[in-house]
Amino acid sequence: MAMQTLYIDKSDVDNAVTHWRAGALVAFPTETVYGLGADACNGEAVARIYSVKSRPQFNPLIVHVADVETAQRYVQWSDAAQQLADAFWAGPMTLILPRRTDSPISELVSAGGNTIGIRIPSHPVALQLLRAFDGGIAAPSANRSGRVSPTLAAHVQEELGGAIAQIIDGGACTVGLESTVIDLSGAHPVILRPGSITREMISAILPVAAVEGESGSALKSPGQLESHYAPSIPVRLNATEVGEREALLAFGDVVPAGAATTLNLSPRGDLLEAAANLFAYLRALDNGYHQGIAVMPIPNVGVGEAINDRLRRAAHR
Ligand code: TXA
Ligand code: MG
């Protein structure tokens, strides 16, 4: 079982804070995926994120904070935000809220819009860092644009090592899927990106509209771009048999034979375990030897909705 680090040395925390204050980039662990962090109030530092990731300029960034009081300095708080925060923070949920008119957060974080995505991660190392920094850290997933999100420090090292000041190793991400993004800036809450905080869980707190982006609706959350989480070889979904040059991403205890390589997301059919393994296994199977990756069907319930969302994007080319 993948392990999460509970705390890091004070000297590593001090280094990270020094880098952030100087406008440099530090990658850090969250419970979802690793983030590529910069001081959210420093426009030049935020711009550095876009250039290191080669990310299209229009994609807004999530601001990470240690507590609700800090969030309230940046966004217009609301009863709905408080209800969801009480239920799911610290945790894998991002709330999109209107900017405060006096918000010190760089406009680049909002990518020209008038909202900010904000979240309190639950990873103890992320909280250790955010408390020490005492402010907002803007961070997208710490991968190059269009690639799968990193769930180990080694993934970040592979893709971005050399281009950034520091990588904090917090072990394996326990959730493994990016946060659920909920837009609270309109009349009704809308789920912009499914995640491990499921629609069922959110609906128990607040009425929500259907998942956006499923039927070609407006591009509100650019993370909803069709091809976003992409291995370099073709991904084939709902596979019930497999070719000899194909890799198989399996699920459950009944697995077709004959694949060149098989990795099982969860032999016991546990969707949370599958989510935690998803990106690391896609990366491991994505190599020149395989013609493609065949993926077994994943039940579309609970976190399965988010897993299938990421798999559809990985398969789109
Ligand atoms: O779990 C996560 O959310 C990770 C960790 C590092 O926190 N972060 C992450 O960031 O996945 P990124 O940049 O790869 O994806 C952020 C998503 C994108 O789909 C982006 O469009 C959306 O959140 N988003 C951020 N701010 C937004 C805003 N103000 N309005 C609409 N969508 C926003
Ligand atoms: Mg990303």
PDB file of N, CA, C and O in Angstrom, residues 37-105:
ATOM      1  N   GLY A  37       3.658  24.844  -6.980  1.00  0.00           N
ATOM      2  CA  GLY A  37       3.186  25.996  -6.235  1.00  0.00           C
ATOM      3  C   GLY A  37       3.999  27.267  -6.408  1.00  0.00           C
ATOM      4  O   GLY A  37       5.215  27.238  -6.563  1.00  0.00           O
ATOM      5  N   ALA A  38       3.266  28.392  -6.381  1.00  0.00           N
ATOM      6  CA  ALA A  38       3.883  29.723  -6.368  1.00  0.00           C
ATOM      7  C   ALA A  38       3.030  30.624  -5.488  1.00  0.00           C
ATOM      8  O   ALA A  38       1.841  30.356  -5.283  1.00  0.00           O
ATOM      9  N   ASP A  39       3.634  31.707  -4.980  1.00  0.00           N
ATOM     10  CA  ASP A  39       2.916  32.723  -4.209  1.00  0.00           C
ATOM     11  C   ASP A  39       1.789  33.290  -5.080  1.00  0.00           C
ATOM     12  O   ASP A  39       2.048  33.934  -6.097  1.00  0.00           O
ATOM     13  N   ALA A  40       0.536  33.058  -4.679  1.00  0.00           N
ATOM     14  CA  ALA A  40      -0.615  33.435  -5.510  1.00  0.00           C
ATOM     15  C   ALA A  40      -0.776  34.946  -5.648  1.00  0.00           C
ATOM     16  O   ALA A  40      -1.493  35.418  -6.525  1.00  0.00           O
ATOM     17  N   CYS A  41      -0.114  35.710  -4.780  1.00  0.00           N
ATOM     18  CA  CYS A  41      -0.219  37.173  -4.848  1.00  0.00           C
ATOM     19  C   CYS A  41       0.870  37.786  -5.718  1.00  0.00           C
ATOM     20  O   CYS A  41       0.884  38.998  -5.939  1.00  0.00           O
ATOM     21  N   ASN A  42       1.814  36.969  -6.172  1.00  0.00           N
ATOM     22  CA  ASN A  42       2.958  37.461  -6.951  1.00  0.00           C
ATOM     23  C   ASN A  42       2.755  37.085  -8.430  1.00  0.00           C
ATOM     24  O   ASN A  42       2.936  35.931  -8.822  1.00  0.00           O
ATOM     25  N   GLY A  43       2.355  38.070  -9.237  1.00  0.00           N
ATOM     26  CA  GLY A  43       2.024  37.816 -10.639  1.00  0.00           C
ATOM     27  C   GLY A  43       3.149  37.194 -11.438  1.00  0.00           C
ATOM     28  O   GLY A  43       2.922  36.309 -12.269  1.00  0.00           O
ATOM     29  N   GLU A  44       4.387  37.620 -11.169  1.00  0.00           N
ATOM     30  CA  GLU A  44       5.518  37.050 -11.919  1.00  0.00           C
ATOM     31  C   GLU A  44       5.734  35.587 -11.563  1.00  0.00           C
ATOM     32  O   GLU A  44       6.049  34.760 -12.425  1.00  0.00           O
ATOM     33  N   ALA A  45       5.576  35.287 -10.271  1.00  0.00           N
ATOM     34  CA  ALA A  45       5.737  33.893  -9.830  1.00  0.00           C
ATOM     35  C   ALA A  45       4.661  33.024 -10.473  1.00  0.00           C
ATOM     36  O   ALA A  45       4.936  31.913 -10.937  1.00  0.00           O
ATOM     37  N   VAL A  46       3.426  33.544 -10.537  1.00  0.00           N
ATOM     38  CA  VAL A  46       2.323  32.790 -11.145  1.00  0.00           C
ATOM     39  C   VAL A  46       2.586  32.588 -12.642  1.00  0.00           C
ATOM     40  O   VAL A  46       2.371  31.503 -13.183  1.00  0.00           O
ATOM     41  N   ALA A  47       3.105  33.626 -13.279  1.00  0.00           N
ATOM     42  CA  ALA A  47       3.424  33.524 -14.712  1.00  0.00           C
ATOM     43  C   ALA A  47       4.445  32.422 -14.960  1.00  0.00           C
ATOM     44  O   ALA A  47       4.392  31.702 -15.963  1.00  0.00           O
ATOM     45  N   ARG A  48       5.392  32.265 -14.009  1.00  0.00           N
ATOM     46  CA  ARG A  48       6.411  31.215 -14.117  1.00  0.00           C
ATOM     47  C   ARG A  48       5.753  29.828 -14.153  1.00  0.00           C
ATOM     48  O   ARG A  48       6.229  28.932 -14.855  1.00  0.00           O
ATOM     49  N   ILE A  49       4.659  29.643 -13.425  1.00  0.00           N
ATOM     50  CA  ILE A  49       3.948  28.349 -13.449  1.00  0.00           C
ATOM     51  C   ILE A  49       3.500  28.030 -14.877  1.00  0.00           C
ATOM     52  O   ILE A  49       3.731  26.928 -15.382  1.00  0.00           O
ATOM     53  N   TYR A  50       2.851  29.020 -15.521  1.00  0.00           N
ATOM     54  CA  TYR A  50       2.336  28.781 -16.878  1.00  0.00           C
ATOM     55  C   TYR A  50       3.485  28.432 -17.819  1.00  0.00           C
ATOM     56  O   TYR A  50       3.353  27.564 -18.680  1.00  0.00           O
ATOM     57  N   SER A  51       4.629  29.120 -17.666  1.00  0.00           N
ATOM     58  CA  SER A  51       5.710  28.867 -18.621  1.00  0.00           C
ATOM     59  C   SER A  51       6.362  27.509 -18.377  1.00  0.00           C
ATOM     60  O   SER A  51       6.656  26.788 -19.319  1.00  0.00           O
ATOM     61  N   VAL A  52       6.557  27.139 -17.105  1.00  0.00           N
ATOM     62  CA  VAL A  52       7.169  25.831 -16.817  1.00  0.00           C
ATOM     63  C   VAL A  52       6.260  24.682 -17.271  1.00  0.00           C
ATOM     64  O   VAL A  52       6.717  23.667 -17.775  1.00  0.00           O
ATOM     65  N   LYS A  53       4.951  24.852 -17.112  1.00  0.00           N
ATOM     66  CA  LYS A  53       3.999  23.804 -17.523  1.00  0.00           C
ATOM     67  C   LYS A  53       3.688  23.818 -19.012  1.00  0.00           C
ATOM     68  O   LYS A  53       3.061  22.901 -19.514  1.00  0.00           O
ATOM     69  N   SER A  54       4.089  24.895 -19.711  1.00  0.00           N
ATOM     70  CA  SER A  54       3.634  25.139 -21.085  1.00  0.00           C
ATOM     71  C   SER A  54       2.112  25.077 -21.129  1.00  0.00           C
ATOM     72  O   SER A  54       1.513  24.412 -21.975  1.00  0.00           O
ATOM     73  N   ARG A  55       1.484  25.755 -20.173  1.00  0.00           N
ATOM     74  CA  ARG A  55       0.022  25.695 -20.058  1.00  0.00           C
ATOM     75  C   ARG A  55      -0.607  26.845 -20.828  1.00  0.00           C
ATOM     76  O   ARG A  55      -0.137  27.964 -20.758  1.00  0.00           O
ATOM     77  N   PRO A  56      -1.717  26.584 -21.533  1.00  0.00           N
ATOM     78  CA  PRO A  56      -2.417  27.680 -22.224  1.00  0.00           C
ATOM     79  C   PRO A  56      -2.809  28.751 -21.216  1.00  0.00           C
ATOM     80  O   PRO A  56      -3.255  28.461 -20.130  1.00  0.00           O
ATOM     81  N   GLN A  57      -2.623  29.991 -21.603  1.00  0.00           N
ATOM     82  CA  GLN A  57      -2.781  31.119 -20.692  1.00  0.00           C
ATOM     83  C   GLN A  57      -4.185  31.228 -20.087  1.00  0.00           C
ATOM     84  O   GLN A  57      -4.357  31.808 -19.033  1.00  0.00           O
ATOM     85  N   PHE A  58      -5.197  30.640 -20.766  1.00  0.00           N
ATOM     86  CA  PHE A  58      -6.567  30.855 -20.299  1.00  0.00           C
ATOM     87  C   PHE A  58      -6.998  29.954 -19.156  1.00  0.00           C
ATOM     88  O   PHE A  58      -8.092  30.059 -18.662  1.00  0.00           O
ATOM     89  N   ASN A  59      -6.129  29.056 -18.727  1.00  0.00           N
ATOM     90  CA  ASN A  59      -6.557  28.112 -17.708  1.00  0.00           C
ATOM     91  C   ASN A  59      -6.307  28.651 -16.295  1.00  0.00           C
ATOM     92  O   ASN A  59      -5.165  28.819 -15.899  1.00  0.00           O
ATOM     93  N   PRO A  60      -7.375  28.942 -15.513  1.00  0.00           N
ATOM     94  CA  PRO A  60      -7.169  29.504 -14.174  1.00  0.00           C
ATOM     95  C   PRO A  60      -6.607  28.474 -13.193  1.00  0.00           C
ATOM     96  O   PRO A  60      -6.706  27.271 -13.421  1.00  0.00           O
ATOM     97  N   LEU A  61      -6.005  28.962 -12.109  1.00  0.00           N
ATOM     98  CA  LEU A  61      -5.310  28.109 -11.148  1.00  0.00           C
ATOM     99  C   LEU A  61      -6.039  28.043  -9.808  1.00  0.00           C
ATOM    100  O   LEU A  61      -6.730  28.989  -9.432  1.00  0.00           O
ATOM    101  N   ILE A  62      -5.836  26.948  -9.082  1.00  0.00           N
ATOM    102  CA  ILE A  62      -6.416  26.793  -7.743  1.00  0.00           C
ATOM    103  C   ILE A  62      -5.478  27.409  -6.710  1.00  0.00           C
ATOM    104  O   ILE A  62      -4.265  27.178  -6.741  1.00  0.00           O
ATOM    105  N   VAL A  63      -6.054  28.192  -5.779  1.00  0.00           N
ATOM    106  CA  VAL A  63      -5.291  28.753  -4.667  1.00  0.00           C
ATOM    107  C   VAL A  63      -5.459  27.837  -3.451  1.00  0.00           C
ATOM    108  O   VAL A  63      -6.586  27.506  -3.065  1.00  0.00           O
ATOM    109  N   HIS A  64      -4.329  27.424  -2.867  1.00  0.00           N
ATOM    110  CA  HIS A  64      -4.343  26.534  -1.714  1.00  0.00           C
ATOM    111  C   HIS A  64      -4.078  27.343  -0.443  1.00  0.00           C
ATOM    112  O   HIS A  64      -3.128  28.138  -0.415  1.00  0.00           O
ATOM    113  N   VAL A  65      -4.915  27.130   0.564  1.00  0.00           N
ATOM    114  CA  VAL A  65      -4.763  27.850   1.832  1.00  0.00           C
ATOM    115  C   VAL A  65      -4.873  26.870   2.990  1.00  0.00           C
ATOM    116  O   VAL A  65      -5.366  25.747   2.823  1.00  0.00           O
ATOM    117  N   ALA A  66      -4.407  27.323   4.204  1.00  0.00           N
ATOM    118  CA  ALA A  66      -4.408  26.433   5.365  1.00  0.00           C
ATOM    119  C   ALA A  66      -5.721  26.473   6.119  1.00  0.00           C
ATOM    120  O   ALA A  66      -6.047  25.523   6.839  1.00  0.00           O
ATOM    121  N   ASP A  67      -6.501  27.561   5.978  1.00  0.00           N
ATOM    122  CA  ASP A  67      -7.732  27.671   6.763  1.00  0.00           C
ATOM    123  C   ASP A  67      -8.739  28.604   6.093  1.00  0.00           C
ATOM    124  O   ASP A  67      -8.413  29.341   5.165  1.00  0.00           O
ATOM    125  N   VAL A  68      -9.976  28.550   6.600  1.00  0.00           N
ATOM    126  CA  VAL A  68     -11.076  29.341   6.022  1.00  0.00           C
ATOM    127  C   VAL A  68     -10.823  30.840   6.190  1.00  0.00           C
ATOM    128  O   VAL A  68     -11.146  31.636   5.307  1.00  0.00           O
ATOM    129  N   GLU A  69     -10.213  31.236   7.300  1.00  0.00           N
ATOM    130  CA  GLU A  69      -9.932  32.665   7.519  1.00  0.00           C
ATOM    131  C   GLU A  69      -9.078  33.212   6.377  1.00  0.00           C
ATOM    132  O   GLU A  69      -9.302  34.324   5.896  1.00  0.00           O
ATOM    133  N   THR A  70      -8.087  32.452   5.953  1.00  0.00           N
ATOM    134  CA  THR A  70      -7.230  32.906   4.846  1.00  0.00           C
ATOM    135  C   THR A  70      -8.043  32.966   3.549  1.00  0.00           C
ATOM    136  O   THR A  70      -7.935  33.931   2.792  1.00  0.00           O
ATOM    137  N   ALA A  71      -8.889  31.970   3.319  1.00  0.00           N
ATOM    138  CA  ALA A  71      -9.743  31.976   2.116  1.00  0.00           C
ATOM    139  C   ALA A  71     -10.590  33.244   2.082  1.00  0.00           C
ATOM    140  O   ALA A  71     -10.763  33.872   1.030  1.00  0.00           O
ATOM    141  N   GLN A  72     -11.104  33.621   3.239  1.00  0.00           N
ATOM    142  CA  GLN A  72     -11.999  34.794   3.309  1.00  0.00           C
ATOM    143  C   GLN A  72     -11.288  36.111   2.990  1.00  0.00           C
ATOM    144  O   GLN A  72     -11.942  37.094   2.674  1.00  0.00           O
ATOM    145  N   ARG A  73      -9.962  36.123   3.061  1.00  0.00           N
ATOM    146  CA  ARG A  73      -9.212  37.334   2.658  1.00  0.00           C
ATOM    147  C   ARG A  73      -9.210  37.486   1.134  1.00  0.00           C
ATOM    148  O   ARG A  73      -8.933  38.558   0.612  1.00  0.00           O
ATOM    149  N   TYR A  74      -9.480  36.387   0.421  1.00  0.00           N
ATOM    150  CA  TYR A  74      -9.289  36.375  -1.032  1.00  0.00           C
ATOM    151  C   TYR A  74     -10.589  36.344  -1.829  1.00  0.00           C
ATOM    152  O   TYR A  74     -10.646  36.832  -2.953  1.00  0.00           O
ATOM    153  N   VAL A  75     -11.629  35.676  -1.265  1.00  0.00           N
ATOM    154  CA  VAL A  75     -12.875  35.472  -2.027  1.00  0.00           C
ATOM    155  C   VAL A  75     -14.071  35.959  -1.234  1.00  0.00           C
ATOM    156  O   VAL A  75     -13.994  36.108  -0.009  1.00  0.00           O
ATOM    157  N   GLN A  76     -15.179  36.200  -1.933  1.00  0.00           N
ATOM    158  CA  GLN A  76     -16.433  36.558  -1.264  1.00  0.00           C
ATOM    159  C   GLN A  76     -17.058  35.278  -0.730  1.00  0.00           C
ATOM    160  O   GLN A  76     -17.494  34.427  -1.497  1.00  0.00           O
ATOM    161  N   TRP A  77     -17.056  35.168   0.583  1.00  0.00           N
ATOM    162  CA  TRP A  77     -17.546  33.961   1.252  1.00  0.00           C
ATOM    163  C   TRP A  77     -19.074  33.941   1.202  1.00  0.00           C
ATOM    164  O   TRP A  77     -19.705  34.991   1.006  1.00  0.00           O
ATOM    165  N   SER A  78     -19.664  32.753   1.352  1.00  0.00           N
ATOM    166  CA  SER A  78     -21.136  32.654   1.319  1.00  0.00           C
ATOM    167  C   SER A  78     -21.585  31.506   2.219  1.00  0.00           C
ATOM    168  O   SER A  78     -20.759  30.688   2.648  1.00  0.00           O
ATOM    169  N   ASP A  79     -22.890  31.444   2.474  1.00  0.00           N
ATOM    170  CA  ASP A  79     -23.427  30.347   3.290  1.00  0.00           C
ATOM    171  C   ASP A  79     -23.170  28.996   2.626  1.00  0.00           C
ATOM    172  O   ASP A  79     -22.821  28.016   3.288  1.00  0.00           O
ATOM    173  N   ALA A  80     -23.344  28.953   1.301  1.00  0.00           N
ATOM    174  CA  ALA A  80     -23.114  27.693   0.587  1.00  0.00           C
ATOM    175  C   ALA A  80     -21.657  27.256   0.747  1.00  0.00           C
ATOM    176  O   ALA A  80     -21.366  26.078   0.990  1.00  0.00           O
ATOM    177  N   ALA A  81     -20.734  28.233   0.632  1.00  0.00           N
ATOM    178  CA  ALA A  81     -19.311  27.912   0.791  1.00  0.00           C
ATOM    179  C   ALA A  81     -19.059  27.375   2.197  1.00  0.00           C
ATOM    180  O   ALA A  81     -18.342  26.374   2.373  1.00  0.00           O
ATOM    181  N   GLN A  82     -19.669  27.995   3.186  1.00  0.00           N
ATOM    182  CA  GLN A  82     -19.460  27.560   4.577  1.00  0.00           C
ATOM    183  C   GLN A  82     -19.985  26.136   4.782  1.00  0.00           C
ATOM    184  O   GLN A  82     -19.316  25.309   5.409  1.00  0.00           O
ATOM    185  N   GLN A  83     -21.166  25.845   4.208  1.00  0.00           N
ATOM    186  CA  GLN A  83     -21.733  24.502   4.371  1.00  0.00           C
ATOM    187  C   GLN A  83     -20.834  23.429   3.756  1.00  0.00           C
ATOM    188  O   GLN A  83     -20.602  22.379   4.356  1.00  0.00           O
ATOM    189  N   LEU A  84     -20.336  23.715   2.548  1.00  0.00           N
ATOM    190  CA  LEU A  84     -19.478  22.720   1.889  1.00  0.00           C
ATOM    191  C   LEU A  84     -18.126  22.628   2.593  1.00  0.00           C
ATOM    192  O   LEU A  84     -17.566  21.537   2.741  1.00  0.00           O
ATOM    193  N   ALA A  85     -17.609  23.762   3.048  1.00  0.00           N
ATOM    194  CA  ALA A  85     -16.334  23.753   3.773  1.00  0.00           C
ATOM    195  C   ALA A  85     -16.460  22.933   5.052  1.00  0.00           C
ATOM    196  O   ALA A  85     -15.580  22.128   5.378  1.00  0.00           O
ATOM    197  N   ASP A  86     -17.580  23.130   5.776  1.00  0.00           N
ATOM    198  CA  ASP A  86     -17.792  22.357   7.013  1.00  0.00           C
ATOM    199  C   ASP A  86     -17.801  20.860   6.716  1.00  0.00           C
ATOM    200  O   ASP A  86     -17.286  20.059   7.480  1.00  0.00           O
ATOM    201  N   ALA A  87     -18.409  20.500   5.577  1.00  0.00           N
ATOM    202  CA  ALA A  87     -18.562  19.078   5.263  1.00  0.00           C
ATOM    203  C   ALA A  87     -17.275  18.453   4.698  1.00  0.00           C
ATOM    204  O   ALA A  87     -16.950  17.317   5.027  1.00  0.00           O
ATOM    205  N   PHE A  88     -16.531  19.180   3.862  1.00  0.00           N
ATOM    206  CA  PHE A  88     -15.482  18.505   3.068  1.00  0.00           C
ATOM    207  C   PHE A  88     -14.076  19.097   3.156  1.00  0.00           C
ATOM    208  O   PHE A  88     -13.166  18.591   2.504  1.00  0.00           O
ATOM    209  N   TRP A  89     -13.874  20.186   3.890  1.00  0.00           N
ATOM    210  CA  TRP A  89     -12.515  20.711   4.083  1.00  0.00           C
ATOM    211  C   TRP A  89     -12.022  20.332   5.452  1.00  0.00           C
ATOM    212  O   TRP A  89     -12.826  20.287   6.393  1.00  0.00           O
ATOM    213  N   ALA A  90     -10.717  20.098   5.671  1.00  0.00           N
ATOM    214  CA  ALA A  90      -9.715  20.016   4.628  1.00  0.00           C
ATOM    215  C   ALA A  90      -9.958  18.763   3.789  1.00  0.00           C
ATOM    216  O   ALA A  90     -10.238  17.702   4.338  1.00  0.00           O
ATOM    217  N   GLY A  91      -9.795  18.902   2.464  1.00  0.00           N
ATOM    218  CA  GLY A  91     -10.029  17.733   1.634  1.00  0.00           C
ATOM    219  C   GLY A  91     -10.027  18.042   0.153  1.00  0.00           C
ATOM    220  O   GLY A  91      -9.778  19.175  -0.252  1.00  0.00           O
ATOM    221  N   PRO A  92     -10.340  17.019  -0.663  1.00  0.00           N
ATOM    222  CA  PRO A  92     -10.187  17.118  -2.124  1.00  0.00           C
ATOM    223  C   PRO A  92     -11.344  17.847  -2.816  1.00  0.00           C
ATOM    224  O   PRO A  92     -11.972  17.300  -3.717  1.00  0.00           O
ATOM    225  N   MET A  93     -11.630  19.070  -2.381  1.00  0.00           N
ATOM    226  CA  MET A  93     -12.719  19.872  -2.961  1.00  0.00           C
ATOM    227  C   MET A  93     -12.232  21.297  -3.204  1.00  0.00           C
ATOM    228  O   MET A  93     -11.641  21.911  -2.316  1.00  0.00           O
ATOM    229  N   THR A  94     -12.493  21.814  -4.422  1.00  0.00           N
ATOM    230  CA  THR A  94     -12.165  23.198  -4.776  1.00  0.00           C
ATOM    231  C   THR A  94     -13.463  23.961  -4.979  1.00  0.00           C
ATOM    232  O   THR A  94     -14.364  23.481  -5.669  1.00  0.00           O
ATOM    233  N   LEU A  95     -13.559  25.139  -4.340  1.00  0.00           N
ATOM    234  CA  LEU A  95     -14.741  25.993  -4.502  1.00  0.00           C
ATOM    235  C   LEU A  95     -14.390  27.178  -5.384  1.00  0.00           C
ATOM    236  O   LEU A  95     -13.384  27.847  -5.158  1.00  0.00           O
ATOM    237  N   ILE A  96     -15.216  27.423  -6.406  1.00  0.00           N
ATOM    238  CA  ILE A  96     -15.050  28.612  -7.248  1.00  0.00           C
ATOM    239  C   ILE A  96     -15.958  29.701  -6.683  1.00  0.00           C
ATOM    240  O   ILE A  96     -17.185  29.526  -6.618  1.00  0.00           O
ATOM    241  N   LEU A  97     -15.352  30.803  -6.262  1.00  0.00           N
ATOM    242  CA  LEU A  97     -16.093  31.894  -5.622  1.00  0.00           C
ATOM    243  C   LEU A  97     -15.687  33.225  -6.251  1.00  0.00           C
ATOM    244  O   LEU A  97     -14.580  33.353  -6.800  1.00  0.00           O
ATOM    245  N   PRO A  98     -16.566  34.250  -6.147  1.00  0.00           N
ATOM    246  CA  PRO A  98     -16.196  35.570  -6.696  1.00  0.00           C
ATOM    247  C   PRO A  98     -14.991  36.142  -5.959  1.00  0.00           C
ATOM    248  O   PRO A  98     -14.854  35.958  -4.746  1.00  0.00           O
ATOM    249  N   ARG A  99     -14.109  36.821  -6.698  1.00  0.00           N
ATOM    250  CA  ARG A  99     -12.983  37.524  -6.065  1.00  0.00           C
ATOM    251  C   ARG A  99     -13.522  38.609  -5.161  1.00  0.00           C
ATOM    252  O   ARG A  99     -14.519  39.255  -5.490  1.00  0.00           O
ATOM    253  N   ARG A 100     -12.892  38.860  -4.040  1.00  0.00           N
ATOM    254  CA  ARG A 100     -13.170  40.093  -3.303  1.00  0.00           C
ATOM    255  C   ARG A 100     -12.618  41.253  -4.133  1.00  0.00           C
ATOM    256  O   ARG A 100     -11.617  41.089  -4.817  1.00  0.00           O
ATOM    257  N   THR A 101     -13.256  42.397  -4.057  1.00  0.00           N
ATOM    258  CA  THR A 101     -12.742  43.528  -4.848  1.00  0.00           C
ATOM    259  C   THR A 101     -11.343  43.918  -4.368  1.00  0.00           C
ATOM    260  O   THR A 101     -10.521  44.379  -5.158  1.00  0.00           O
ATOM    261  N   ASP A 102     -11.043  43.680  -3.075  1.00  0.00           N
ATOM    262  CA  ASP A 102      -9.715  44.014  -2.547  1.00  0.00           C
ATOM    263  C   ASP A 102      -8.796  42.782  -2.479  1.00  0.00           C
ATOM    264  O   ASP A 102      -7.832  42.759  -1.724  1.00  0.00           O
ATOM    265  N   SER A 103      -9.126  41.746  -3.264  1.00  0.00           N
ATOM    266  CA  SER A 103      -8.323  40.517  -3.212  1.00  0.00           C
ATOM    267  C   SER A 103      -6.899  40.771  -3.706  1.00  0.00           C
ATOM    268  O   SER A 103      -6.705  41.299  -4.803  1.00  0.00           O
ATOM    269  N   PRO A 104      -5.889  40.403  -2.903  1.00  0.00           N
ATOM    270  CA  PRO A 104      -4.499  40.589  -3.342  1.00  0.00           C
ATOM    271  C   PRO A 104      -4.014  39.501  -4.295  1.00  0.00           C
ATOM    272  O   PRO A 104      -2.882  39.544  -4.763  1.00  0.00           O
ATOM    273  N   ILE A 105      -4.874  38.517  -4.594  1.00  0.00           N
ATOM    274  CA  ILE A 105      -4.476  37.406  -5.485  1.00  0.00           C
ATOM    275  C   ILE A 105      -4.255  37.945  -6.901  1.00  0.00           C
ATOM    276  O   ILE A 105      -5.052  38.723  -7.415  1.00  0.00           O
TER     277      ILE A 105
END
